[in-house]
Amino acid sequence: SQAWGGSLALDGGEWLLQRAFADPARAEVFGYCDPGNRSAAHCLRVLGFTSTGRAPYNGHVAAQFRLARGDWVAWHALPRRERLRRTRGAATRD
């Protein structure tokens, strides 16, 4: 989808994460995408997720990402431009 990696996906992702972490009992959120979908993986990284490798998801193997509450708070406090800058090159490290 053209939304992945663009501001629509990031805006929607930030809104979903704000809703998820509004629950004080939620300590972490997981994200999944097709291992070959670099745009989706990049979007997850820009949202603050870190790669945890591969995991079963919906009967397939997916790339799994994790975001802890404390990491979300610190990451979300950064301007989006800084978050984008920091994620450059992250795809080559996974």
Coordinates of C-alpha atoms in Angstrom, one line a residue:
S1 CA 0.0 0.0 0.0
Q2 CA 1.2 3.5 -0.7
A3 CA 0.2 4.6 2.8
W4 CA 3.1 2.6 4.4
G5 CA 6.0 4.8 5.1
G6 CA 4.0 8.0 4.4
S7 CA 2.5 10.4 6.8
L8 CA -0.9 8.7 6.6
A9 CA 0.5 5.4 8.0
L10 CA 2.6 7.3 10.6
D11 CA -0.4 9.5 11.7
G12 CA -2.6 6.4 12.0
G13 CA 0.1 4.4 13.8
E14 CA 0.7 7.2 16.3
W15 CA -3.0 7.5 17.0
L16 CA -3.3 3.7 17.5
L17 CA -0.3 3.7 19.8
Q18 CA -1.7 6.6 21.9
R19 CA -4.9 4.6 22.3
A20 CA -3.1 1.4 23.2
F21 CA -0.9 3.1 25.8
A22 CA -3.8 5.0 27.2
D23 CA -4.5 1.7 29.0
P24 CA -2.1 1.9 32.0
A25 CA -2.0 -1.9 32.2
R26 CA -0.5 -2.1 28.7
A27 CA 3.3 -2.5 29.0
E28 CA 4.1 -3.2 25.3
V29 CA 2.7 -3.5 21.8
F30 CA 3.7 -5.8 19.1
G31 CA 3.6 -5.1 15.3
Y32 CA 3.9 -7.6 12.5
C33 CA 4.5 -7.4 8.8
D34 CA 5.5 -9.5 5.9
P35 CA 9.3 -10.0 6.1
G36 CA 9.8 -8.6 2.6
N37 CA 7.7 -5.5 3.2
R38 CA 10.5 -3.0 3.8
S39 CA 8.0 0.0 3.8
A40 CA 5.9 -1.5 6.6
A41 CA 9.0 -2.3 8.6
H42 CA 10.4 1.2 8.1
C43 CA 7.1 2.7 9.3
L44 CA 7.1 0.5 12.4
R45 CA 10.7 1.6 13.2
V46 CA 9.7 5.3 12.7
L47 CA 6.9 4.7 15.2
G48 CA 9.5 3.5 17.7
F49 CA 9.3 -0.3 17.3
T50 CA 12.4 -2.5 17.3
S51 CA 12.8 -5.7 15.4
T52 CA 12.6 -8.9 17.5
G53 CA 13.1 -11.3 14.5
R54 CA 10.5 -13.6 13.0
A55 CA 7.5 -15.1 14.6
P56 CA 4.4 -17.0 13.6
Y57 CA 1.5 -14.8 12.8
N58 CA -1.9 -15.7 11.2
G59 CA -0.5 -19.0 9.9
H60 CA 2.6 -17.5 8.3
V61 CA 6.0 -16.3 9.4
A62 CA 6.1 -12.6 9.9
A63 CA 8.7 -10.0 10.9
Q64 CA 7.9 -9.1 14.5
F65 CA 8.5 -5.7 16.2
R66 CA 8.1 -4.7 19.8
L67 CA 7.5 -1.3 21.5
A68 CA 7.6 -0.9 25.3
R69 CA 5.7 1.9 27.0
G70 CA 8.8 3.7 28.2
D71 CA 10.4 3.5 24.8
W72 CA 7.2 4.9 23.2
V73 CA 7.1 7.8 25.7
A74 CA 10.7 8.7 24.9
W75 CA 10.5 8.1 21.2
H76 CA 7.2 10.0 20.8
A77 CA 8.7 13.0 22.5
L78 CA 11.1 13.4 19.6
P79 CA 10.1 15.5 16.6
R80 CA 9.1 13.2 13.7
R81 CA 12.0 14.6 11.6
E82 CA 14.4 13.3 14.2
R83 CA 12.7 9.9 14.4
L84 CA 13.0 9.6 10.6
R85 CA 16.7 10.6 10.8
R86 CA 17.4 8.0 13.5
T87 CA 15.7 5.2 11.6
R88 CA 17.8 5.6 8.4
G89 CA 19.9 2.6 8.0
A90 CA 18.0 0.5 10.5
A91 CA 16.8 -1.8 7.8
T92 CA 20.3 -2.9 7.0
R93 CA 20.8 -3.9 10.7
D94 CA 17.9 -6.3 10.9

